[in-house]
mmCIF file of C-alpha atoms in Angstrom:
data_model
loop_
_atom_site.group_PDB
_atom_site.id
_atom_site.type_symbol
_atom_site.label_atom_id
_atom_site.label_comp_id
_atom_site.label_asym_id
_atom_site.label_seq_id
_atom_site.Cartn_x
_atom_site.Cartn_y
_atom_site.Cartn_z
ATOM 1 C CA MET S 811 33.135 8.744 -1.318
ATOM 2 C CA THR S 812 33.263 10.354 -4.752
ATOM 3 C CA SER S 813 30.432 12.492 -6.056
ATOM 4 C CA GLU S 814 29.557 9.716 -8.501
ATOM 5 C CA CYS S 815 28.901 7.326 -5.602
ATOM 6 C CA ILE S 816 26.581 9.583 -3.597
ATOM 7 C CA PRO S 817 23.477 7.438 -2.961
ATOM 8 C CA ARG S 818 20.583 8.321 -5.190
ATOM 9 C CA PHE S 819 17.472 6.807 -3.653
ATOM 10 C CA LEU S 820 14.809 5.410 -5.959
ATOM 11 C CA ALA S 821 14.455 1.937 -4.488
ATOM 12 C CA SER S 822 11.251 2.827 -2.647
ATOM 13 C CA ASP S 823 9.031 5.694 -1.596
ATOM 14 C CA ASN S 824 9.984 4.630 1.946
ATOM 15 C CA THR S 825 13.270 6.487 1.505
ATOM 16 C CA SER S 826 11.623 9.925 1.379
ATOM 17 C CA GLY S 827 11.233 12.110 4.448
ATOM 18 C CA MET S 828 8.111 13.661 5.934
ATOM 19 C CA CYS S 829 6.239 16.162 3.803
ATOM 20 C CA PRO S 830 6.035 19.670 5.337
ATOM 21 C CA GLU S 831 2.308 19.486 6.085
ATOM 22 C CA ALA S 832 2.690 16.267 8.080
ATOM 23 C CA MET S 833 5.700 17.657 9.960
ATOM 24 C CA GLU S 834 3.756 20.798 10.831
ATOM 25 C CA MET S 835 0.929 18.773 12.379
ATOM 26 C CA LEU S 836 3.399 16.632 14.300
ATOM 27 C CA LEU S 837 4.938 19.753 15.811
ATOM 28 C CA LYS S 838 1.494 21.173 16.641
ATOM 29 C CA ALA S 839 0.610 17.968 18.490
ATOM 30 C CA ASN S 840 3.792 18.388 20.494
ATOM 31 C CA HIS S 841 2.854 21.858 21.764
ATOM 32 C CA GLU S 842 0.700 20.563 24.610
ATOM 33 C CA ASP S 843 0.034 17.398 26.570
ATOM 34 C CA ASP S 844 -2.931 15.198 25.768
ATOM 35 C CA LEU S 845 -4.509 11.912 26.762
ATOM 36 C CA ALA S 846 -2.778 8.611 26.027
ATOM 37 C CA TYR S 847 -3.621 5.431 24.069
ATOM 38 C CA GLY S 848 -5.705 7.107 21.385
ATOM 39 C CA ASN S 849 -8.008 9.011 23.698
ATOM 40 C CA ASP S 850 -6.564 12.324 22.543
ATOM 41 C CA ARG S 851 -8.253 14.899 20.314
ATOM 42 C CA TRP S 852 -5.785 14.403 17.445
ATOM 43 C CA THR S 853 -6.698 10.753 17.016
ATOM 44 C CA ALA S 854 -10.407 11.578 17.110
ATOM 45 C CA LEU S 855 -9.942 14.356 14.539
ATOM 46 C CA ALA S 856 -7.966 12.121 12.180
ATOM 47 C CA ALA S 857 -10.517 9.295 12.431
ATOM 48 C CA ASP S 858 -13.374 11.705 11.702
ATOM 49 C CA ARG S 859 -11.462 13.159 8.773
ATOM 50 C CA PHE S 860 -11.166 9.683 7.280
ATOM 51 C CA ARG S 861 -14.920 9.209 7.646
ATOM 52 C CA GLU S 862 -15.541 12.471 5.834
ATOM 53 C CA MET S 863 -13.032 11.614 3.119
ATOM 54 C CA PHE S 864 -14.577 8.198 2.439
ATOM 55 C CA ASP S 865 -18.144 9.424 3.044
ATOM 56 C CA TYR S 866 -18.689 6.417 5.284
ATOM 57 C CA ASP S 867 -19.032 5.808 9.016
ATOM 58 C CA CYS S 868 -16.158 3.333 9.101
ATOM 59 C CA GLU S 869 -14.168 2.115 12.083
ATOM 60 C CA VAL S 870 -10.645 3.595 12.058
ATOM 61 C CA PHE S 871 -7.510 2.309 13.787
ATOM 62 C CA PHE S 872 -3.900 3.494 13.638
ATOM 63 C CA VAL S 873 -0.852 1.216 13.807
ATOM 64 C CA PHE S 874 2.875 1.669 13.320
ATOM 65 C CA ASN S 875 3.501 -0.110 10.017
ATOM 66 C CA GLY S 876 2.042 -1.903 7.019
ATOM 67 C CA THR S 877 2.858 -5.448 8.047
ATOM 68 C CA ALA S 878 0.944 -4.965 11.278
ATOM 69 C CA ALA S 879 -1.943 -3.319 9.440
ATOM 70 C CA ASN S 880 -2.341 -6.141 6.930
ATOM 71 C CA SER S 881 -1.706 -8.933 9.399
ATOM 72 C CA LEU S 882 -4.090 -7.667 12.065
ATOM 73 C CA ALA S 883 -6.823 -6.770 9.589
ATOM 74 C CA LEU S 884 -6.652 -10.218 8.003
ATOM 75 C CA SER S 885 -6.656 -11.879 11.416
ATOM 76 C CA ALA S 886 -9.976 -10.144 12.128
ATOM 77 C CA MET S 887 -11.496 -11.303 8.843
ATOM 78 C CA GLY S 888 -11.205 -15.041 9.312
ATOM 79 C CA ARG S 889 -10.320 -17.843 11.676
ATOM 80 C CA SER S 890 -7.196 -19.948 12.040
ATOM 81 C CA TYR S 891 -8.555 -22.719 9.793
ATOM 82 C CA HIS S 892 -9.457 -20.305 6.994
ATOM 83 C CA SER S 893 -7.348 -19.225 4.037
ATOM 84 C CA VAL S 894 -6.637 -15.919 2.318
ATOM 85 C CA ILE S 895 -6.501 -15.771 -1.476
ATOM 86 C CA CYS S 896 -3.909 -13.364 -2.859
ATOM 87 C CA HIS S 897 -1.728 -12.823 -5.903
ATOM 88 C CA GLU S 898 1.550 -14.747 -5.970
ATOM 89 C CA LEU S 899 3.452 -11.426 -5.851
ATOM 90 C CA ALA S 900 1.360 -9.926 -3.037
ATOM 91 C CA HIS S 901 3.326 -8.248 -0.263
ATOM 92 C CA ILE S 902 1.565 -10.379 2.353
ATOM 93 C CA GLU S 903 2.975 -13.447 0.579
ATOM 94 C CA THR S 904 6.490 -12.314 -0.304
ATOM 95 C CA ASP S 905 7.552 -9.655 2.214
ATOM 96 C CA GLU S 906 5.800 -9.909 5.567
ATOM 97 C CA CYS S 907 7.735 -12.752 7.176
ATOM 98 C CA GLY S 908 4.629 -14.885 7.787
ATOM 99 C CA GLY S 909 2.927 -12.055 9.689
ATOM 100 C CA PRO S 910 -0.594 -12.763 8.386
ATOM 101 C CA GLU S 911 -0.278 -16.429 9.302
ATOM 102 C CA PHE S 912 1.219 -15.616 12.700
ATOM 103 C CA PHE S 913 -1.412 -13.109 13.811
ATOM 104 C CA SER S 914 -4.273 -15.276 12.534
ATOM 105 C CA ASN S 915 -2.887 -18.290 14.411
ATOM 106 C CA GLY S 916 -2.330 -20.223 11.209
ATOM 107 C CA ALA S 917 -4.632 -19.082 8.404
ATOM 108 C CA LYS S 918 -2.985 -20.097 5.139
ATOM 109 C CA LEU S 919 -2.262 -17.855 2.159
ATOM 110 C CA LEU S 920 -3.360 -19.375 -1.152
ATOM 111 C CA THR S 921 -1.697 -17.714 -4.129
ATOM 112 C CA SER S 922 -2.780 -17.292 -7.719
ATOM 113 C CA PRO S 923 -0.914 -15.989 -10.765
ATOM 114 C CA GLY S 924 -2.333 -13.173 -12.841
ATOM 115 C CA ALA S 925 -1.123 -10.821 -15.539
ATOM 116 C CA ASN S 926 0.278 -7.466 -14.415
ATOM 117 C CA GLY S 927 0.203 -8.442 -10.754
ATOM 118 C CA LYS S 928 -3.581 -8.733 -10.567
ATOM 119 C CA LEU S 929 -5.880 -11.391 -9.217
ATOM 120 C CA THR S 930 -8.694 -12.429 -11.545
ATOM 121 C CA PRO S 931 -12.167 -13.761 -10.731
ATOM 122 C CA GLU S 932 -11.241 -16.968 -12.556
ATOM 123 C CA GLY S 933 -8.079 -17.403 -10.516
ATOM 124 C CA ILE S 934 -10.004 -16.851 -7.301
ATOM 125 C CA GLU S 935 -12.686 -19.350 -8.264
ATOM 126 C CA ALA S 936 -10.073 -21.965 -9.167
ATOM 127 C CA LEU S 937 -8.647 -21.823 -5.650
ATOM 128 C CA VAL S 938 -12.057 -21.804 -3.956
ATOM 129 C CA THR S 939 -13.301 -24.824 -5.907
ATOM 130 C CA LYS S 940 -10.035 -26.739 -5.941
ATOM 131 C CA ARG S 941 -11.096 -28.708 -2.880
ATOM 132 C CA SER S 942 -13.926 -28.624 -0.390
ATOM 133 C CA ASP S 943 -12.875 -31.352 2.034
ATOM 134 C CA ILE S 944 -12.040 -30.758 5.659
ATOM 135 C CA HIS S 945 -8.312 -31.230 5.022
ATOM 136 C CA TYR S 946 -8.121 -28.032 2.946
ATOM 137 C CA PRO S 947 -8.057 -24.592 4.623
ATOM 138 C CA LYS S 948 -11.429 -23.076 3.882
ATOM 139 C CA PRO S 949 -11.169 -19.910 1.710
ATOM 140 C CA LYS S 950 -12.633 -16.934 3.524
ATOM 141 C CA VAL S 951 -10.828 -13.760 2.432
ATOM 142 C CA ILE S 952 -9.583 -12.232 -0.815
ATOM 143 C CA SER S 953 -6.687 -9.809 -0.418
ATOM 144 C CA LEU S 954 -5.995 -7.301 -3.206
ATOM 145 C CA THR S 955 -3.000 -4.977 -3.468
ATOM 146 C CA GLN S 956 -3.961 -1.526 -4.801
ATOM 147 C CA ALA S 957 -1.753 -0.411 -6.513
ATOM 148 C CA THR S 958 -0.214 -3.809 -7.210
ATOM 149 C CA GLU S 959 3.325 -4.911 -6.518
ATOM 150 C CA VAL S 960 4.205 -4.246 -10.160
ATOM 151 C CA GLY S 961 2.737 -0.746 -10.239
ATOM 152 C CA THR S 962 -0.565 -1.474 -11.954
ATOM 153 C CA VAL S 963 -4.042 -0.645 -10.649
ATOM 154 C CA TYR S 964 -7.369 -2.461 -10.419
ATOM 155 C CA SER S 965 -10.116 -0.569 -12.219
ATOM 156 C CA ARG S 966 -13.565 -0.218 -10.669
ATOM 157 C CA GLU S 967 -14.857 -2.771 -13.165
ATOM 158 C CA GLU S 968 -12.210 -5.274 -12.105
ATOM 159 C CA LEU S 969 -12.972 -4.672 -8.444
ATOM 160 C CA LEU S 970 -16.700 -5.153 -9.008
ATOM 161 C CA ALA S 971 -16.057 -8.433 -10.837
ATOM 162 C CA ILE S 972 -13.941 -9.662 -7.921
ATOM 163 C CA ARG S 973 -16.624 -8.576 -5.459
ATOM 164 C CA ALA S 974 -19.181 -10.570 -7.440
ATOM 165 C CA MET S 975 -16.966 -13.642 -7.131
ATOM 166 C CA ALA S 976 -16.568 -12.962 -3.407
ATOM 167 C CA ASP S 977 -20.357 -12.810 -3.014
ATOM 168 C CA LYS S 978 -20.731 -16.058 -4.942
ATOM 169 C CA TYR S 979 -18.582 -17.894 -2.403
ATOM 170 C CA ASP S 980 -19.237 -15.812 0.739
ATOM 171 C CA LEU S 981 -15.740 -14.339 0.867
ATOM 172 C CA ARG S 982 -14.582 -11.126 2.507
ATOM 173 C CA LEU S 983 -12.522 -8.545 0.647
ATOM 174 C CA HIS S 984 -9.370 -6.967 2.079
ATOM 175 C CA MET S 985 -7.363 -4.269 0.322
ATOM 176 C CA ASP S 986 -3.669 -3.714 0.975
ATOM 177 C CA GLY S 987 -3.467 -0.008 0.173
ATOM 178 C CA ALA S 988 0.256 0.573 0.577
ATOM 179 C CA ARG S 989 -0.026 2.818 -2.492
ATOM 180 C CA PHE S 990 -3.772 3.371 -2.396
ATOM 181 C CA ALA S 991 -3.349 7.127 -2.847
ATOM 182 C CA ASN S 992 -1.404 6.530 -6.057
ATOM 183 C CA ALA S 993 -4.147 4.214 -7.311
ATOM 184 C CA CYS S 994 -6.824 6.859 -6.668
ATOM 185 C CA VAL S 995 -4.830 9.397 -8.635
ATOM 186 C CA GLY S 996 -4.024 6.923 -11.405
ATOM 187 C CA LEU S 997 -7.708 6.147 -11.875
ATOM 188 C CA ASN S 998 -8.929 9.670 -11.050
ATOM 189 C CA ALA S 999 -11.283 8.009 -8.572
ATOM 190 C CA THR S 1000 -12.431 8.962 -5.089
ATOM 191 C CA PRO S 1001 -11.458 6.792 -2.116
ATOM 192 C CA ALA S 1002 -15.088 5.733 -1.792
ATOM 193 C CA GLU S 1003 -15.262 4.632 -5.415
ATOM 194 C CA LEU S 1004 -12.350 2.231 -4.909
ATOM 195 C CA THR S 1005 -13.396 0.798 -1.536
ATOM 196 C CA TRP S 1006 -16.824 0.408 0.032
ATOM 197 C CA GLN S 1007 -18.680 1.302 -3.168
ATOM 198 C CA VAL S 1008 -17.125 -1.758 -4.838
ATOM 199 C CA GLY S 1009 -17.552 -3.983 -1.807
ATOM 200 C CA VAL S 1010 -14.214 -3.711 0.016
ATOM 201 C CA ASP S 1011 -14.674 -4.772 3.646
ATOM 202 C CA ALA S 1012 -11.398 -3.444 5.041
ATOM 203 C CA LEU S 1013 -8.631 -1.168 3.758
ATOM 204 C CA CYS S 1014 -5.093 -0.734 5.035
ATOM 205 C CA PHE S 1015 -4.192 2.797 3.964
ATOM 206 C CA SER S 1016 -0.486 3.654 4.020
ATOM 207 C CA GLY S 1017 0.722 7.052 5.118
ATOM 208 C CA THR S 1018 4.399 6.130 5.119
ATOM 209 C CA LYS S 1019 4.587 5.981 1.319
ATOM 210 C CA ASN S 1020 2.633 9.232 0.967
ATOM 211 C CA GLY S 1021 4.663 11.578 3.151
ATOM 212 C CA LEU S 1022 4.550 10.342 6.750
ATOM 213 C CA ALA S 1023 7.472 9.081 8.823
ATOM 214 C CA PHE S 1024 5.406 6.177 10.142
ATOM 215 C CA GLY S 1025 1.808 5.226 10.682
ATOM 216 C CA GLU S 1026 -0.826 3.286 8.788
ATOM 217 C CA ALA S 1027 -4.604 3.502 9.041
ATOM 218 C CA ILE S 1028 -6.927 0.485 9.057
ATOM 219 C CA LEU S 1029 -10.476 1.250 7.933
ATOM 220 C CA PHE S 1030 -13.284 -1.265 8.428
ATOM 221 C CA PHE S 1031 -16.275 -0.581 6.189
ATOM 222 C CA ASN S 1032 -17.774 -3.834 7.439
ATOM 223 C CA ARG S 1033 -17.949 -2.651 11.024
ATOM 224 C CA ASP S 1034 -18.779 -6.113 12.375
ATOM 225 C CA LEU S 1035 -15.236 -7.189 11.526
ATOM 226 C CA ALA S 1036 -13.854 -4.528 13.865
ATOM 227 C CA GLU S 1037 -15.346 -6.115 16.976
ATOM 228 C CA ASP S 1038 -12.680 -6.144 19.700
ATOM 229 C CA PHE S 1039 -10.084 -5.039 17.145
ATOM 230 C CA ALA S 1040 -8.577 -2.605 19.629
ATOM 231 C CA TYR S 1041 -7.648 -5.629 21.760
ATOM 232 C CA ARG S 1042 -5.864 -7.205 18.791
ATOM 233 C CA CYS S 1043 -3.827 -4.039 18.353
ATOM 234 C CA LYS S 1044 -2.934 -3.928 22.040
ATOM 235 C CA GLN S 1045 -1.924 -7.592 22.173
ATOM 236 C CA ALA S 1046 0.220 -7.167 19.048
ATOM 237 C CA GLY S 1047 2.133 -4.230 20.517
ATOM 238 C CA GLN S 1048 0.491 -1.774 18.111
ATOM 239 C CA LEU S 1049 -1.307 0.439 20.646
ATOM 240 C CA ALA S 1050 0.853 3.553 20.810
ATOM 241 C CA SER S 1051 0.866 5.190 24.228
ATOM 242 C CA LYS S 1052 1.324 8.587 22.550
ATOM 243 C CA MET S 1053 -1.039 7.811 19.684
ATOM 244 C CA ARG S 1054 -1.417 11.493 18.827
ATOM 245 C CA PHE S 1055 2.020 11.446 17.217
ATOM 246 C CA ILE S 1056 0.815 8.803 14.754
ATOM 247 C CA ALA S 1057 -2.598 10.411 14.178
ATOM 248 C CA ALA S 1058 -1.709 14.112 13.957
ATOM 249 C CA PRO S 1059 0.571 13.862 10.880
ATOM 250 C CA TRP S 1060 -2.314 12.146 9.081
ATOM 251 C CA LEU S 1061 -4.225 15.404 9.391
ATOM 252 C CA GLY S 1062 -1.408 17.043 7.473
ATOM 253 C CA LEU S 1063 -2.096 14.628 4.611
ATOM 254 C CA LEU S 1064 -5.882 14.585 4.782
ATOM 255 C CA GLU S 1065 -6.546 18.310 5.043
ATOM 256 C CA ASN S 1066 -6.515 20.228 1.761
ATOM 257 C CA ASP S 1067 -6.078 16.946 -0.130
ATOM 258 C CA VAL S 1068 -2.327 16.905 0.426
ATOM 259 C CA TRP S 1069 -2.416 13.094 0.164
ATOM 260 C CA TRP S 1070 -3.784 13.450 -3.388
ATOM 261 C CA HIS S 1071 -1.250 16.084 -4.416
ATOM 262 C CA ASN S 1072 1.640 14.015 -3.011
ATOM 263 C CA ALA S 1073 0.474 10.947 -4.932
ATOM 264 C CA ALA S 1074 -0.158 12.962 -8.092
ATOM 265 C CA HIS S 1075 3.399 14.279 -8.019
ATOM 266 C CA ALA S 1076 4.847 10.794 -7.473
ATOM 267 C CA ASN S 1077 2.760 9.391 -10.324
ATOM 268 C CA ALA S 1078 3.771 12.241 -12.623
ATOM 269 C CA MET S 1079 7.435 11.617 -11.870
ATOM 270 C CA ALA S 1080 7.012 7.919 -12.667
ATOM 271 C CA ARG S 1081 5.393 8.844 -15.977
ATOM 272 C CA TYR S 1082 8.246 11.276 -16.683
ATOM 273 C CA LEU S 1083 10.783 8.515 -16.047
ATOM 274 C CA ALA S 1084 8.858 6.011 -18.159
ATOM 275 C CA ASP S 1085 8.670 8.438 -21.061
ATOM 276 C CA GLY S 1086 12.403 9.026 -20.837
ATOM 277 C CA LEU S 1087 13.144 5.311 -20.780
ATOM 278 C CA ALA S 1088 10.969 4.758 -23.853
ATOM 279 C CA ASP S 1089 13.502 6.776 -25.873
ATOM 280 C CA LEU S 1090 16.458 4.610 -24.835
ATOM 281 C CA PRO S 1091 17.379 1.637 -27.032
ATOM 282 C CA GLY S 1092 18.113 -1.353 -24.818
ATOM 283 C CA ALA S 1093 15.626 -0.336 -22.112
ATOM 284 C CA SER S 1094 12.214 -2.007 -22.100
ATOM 285 C CA LEU S 1095 9.309 -1.325 -19.759
ATOM 286 C CA MET S 1096 8.078 -4.523 -18.117
ATOM 287 C CA PHE S 1097 4.622 -3.398 -16.943
ATOM 288 C CA PRO S 1098 2.230 -0.530 -17.627
ATOM 289 C CA VAL S 1099 3.115 2.528 -15.528
ATOM 290 C CA GLU S 1100 -0.154 3.320 -13.750
ATOM 291 C CA ALA S 1101 0.996 4.581 -10.344
ATOM 292 C CA ASN S 1102 4.407 5.628 -9.014
ATOM 293 C CA SER S 1103 6.545 2.575 -9.828
ATOM 294 C CA VAL S 1104 8.524 1.944 -12.999
ATOM 295 C CA PHE S 1105 9.780 -1.518 -13.884
ATOM 296 C CA VAL S 1106 12.327 -1.647 -16.667
ATOM 297 C CA GLU S 1107 14.420 -4.412 -18.173
ATOM 298 C CA LEU S 1108 18.064 -3.438 -18.622
ATOM 299 C CA PRO S 1109 21.242 -5.322 -19.515
ATOM 300 C CA LEU S 1110 22.920 -6.756 -16.413
ATOM 301 C CA SER S 1111 26.009 -4.677 -17.183
ATOM 302 C CA ALA S 1112 23.893 -1.516 -17.046
ATOM 303 C CA ILE S 1113 22.374 -2.518 -13.709
ATOM 304 C CA GLU S 1114 25.801 -3.071 -12.178
ATOM 305 C CA ALA S 1115 27.092 0.234 -13.584
ATOM 306 C CA LEU S 1116 24.135 2.129 -12.095
ATOM 307 C CA LYS S 1117 24.682 0.565 -8.683
ATOM 308 C CA ALA S 1118 28.345 1.533 -8.862
ATOM 309 C CA LYS S 1119 27.262 5.135 -9.391
ATOM 310 C CA GLY S 1120 25.219 5.055 -6.174
ATOM 311 C CA TRP S 1121 21.735 4.456 -7.548
ATOM 312 C CA THR S 1122 19.537 2.378 -5.250
ATOM 313 C CA PHE S 1123 16.781 0.241 -6.760
ATOM 314 C CA TYR S 1124 15.398 -3.261 -6.453
ATOM 315 C CA THR S 1125 15.968 -6.137 -8.843
ATOM 316 C CA PHE S 1126 13.591 -8.688 -7.327
ATOM 317 C CA ILE S 1127 11.443 -9.018 -10.441
ATOM 318 C CA GLY S 1128 13.828 -11.254 -12.372
ATOM 319 C CA ALA S 1129 17.159 -11.139 -14.190
ATOM 320 C CA GLY S 1130 17.592 -7.745 -15.804
ATOM 321 C CA GLY S 1131 14.518 -6.263 -14.149
ATOM 322 C CA ALA S 1132 14.858 -3.049 -12.134
ATOM 323 C CA ARG S 1133 12.250 -1.191 -10.101
ATOM 324 C CA PHE S 1134 12.371 2.561 -9.582
ATOM 325 C CA VAL S 1135 9.802 4.169 -7.260
ATOM 326 C CA CYS S 1136 9.013 7.880 -7.201
ATOM 327 C CA ALA S 1137 7.848 9.737 -4.109
ATOM 328 C CA TRP S 1138 6.161 12.987 -3.107
ATOM 329 C CA ASN S 1139 9.499 14.816 -3.344
ATOM 330 C CA THR S 1140 11.135 13.158 -6.360
ATOM 331 C CA SER S 1141 12.515 15.767 -8.742
ATOM 332 C CA THR S 1142 12.889 15.860 -12.500
ATOM 333 C CA ALA S 1143 16.542 16.803 -11.942
ATOM 334 C CA LEU S 1144 17.129 13.496 -10.157
ATOM 335 C CA LEU S 1145 15.357 11.560 -12.897
ATOM 336 C CA ASP S 1146 17.254 13.410 -15.624
ATOM 337 C CA GLN S 1147 20.503 12.322 -13.972
ATOM 338 C CA LEU S 1148 19.260 8.727 -13.802
ATOM 339 C CA LEU S 1149 18.261 8.761 -17.450
ATOM 340 C CA ALA S 1150 21.637 10.237 -18.413
ATOM 341 C CA ASP S 1151 23.449 7.518 -16.463
ATOM 342 C CA ILE S 1152 21.293 4.786 -18.003
ATOM 343 C CA ARG S 1153 21.957 6.208 -21.460
ATOM 344 C CA ALA S 1154 25.687 6.257 -20.761
ATOM 345 C CA THR S 1155 25.706 2.639 -19.570
ATOM 346 C CA LEU S 1156 23.765 1.505 -22.642
ATOM 347 C CA ASP S 1157 26.165 3.328 -24.954
ATOM 348 C CA THR S 1158 29.250 1.606 -23.556
#
């Protein structure tokens, strides 16, 4: 393989490794034996740290991955004959292989369009009031992605408006927080301000995209929804026998606000890339850059040339659309090389 074809990973923040603080906690947890199935001190410490961070006595559960987190949380928020309202680009709709429907024993996802990847109160109401007969799956949950699948964020005002619509129709509010840390940084808001203070019932908080190797946290602010949730996790194969190795790295993120600093760096790198792209004729940003993802429209010839040089990125957003995602360890040197290669492809 030539030097030009060395893979340059910007397809997702999943490609990054563990941040040093998380690795250090993982190694500390490995120094001595402890109890199994989440009865260890590391899991208790991580759960308590979440409660301190959110300033709320929430129920906390740890699972292996985001699909399980979303699917199990949603299964606890409704019944099999209910439906979940989400954006048409939501990860639960496009990328979770029917997991939410499977774990809920059939609850249907109802999708709505919305500018910049966001659900609107009007779009939610249109689906709720579309039908009320017994042949239509009864709407019960709204699922929001924060930050969205196109890298935008819901403001507190937008979240409050959606909560008002949820109250109007007795709906529960779930938040897919795959990039929740990036949204907090983008809005300069505390975790509490973007969750229970605006009426979120349950949050799936990703660690994988913030510097962990694996492990997601599910937080129930509506504690009634967490009844028997541990049994759901066990039945779904999500109860880790050595749970401390999922929980301990979280402490590396949560202590000293490492999660915030990791997200702030990723967001800053996305802004750096966006600013560089703005100076390139032939490159056009597709969405506002509000977190750590950059969507840019490029000529198809440029996209193929970049892939030939070893750059990895997704093109699922439409012809000519490319997504670049920055992580906790993305460097300006890497982005400068990308910008130089994009410039070269546009000049040819």
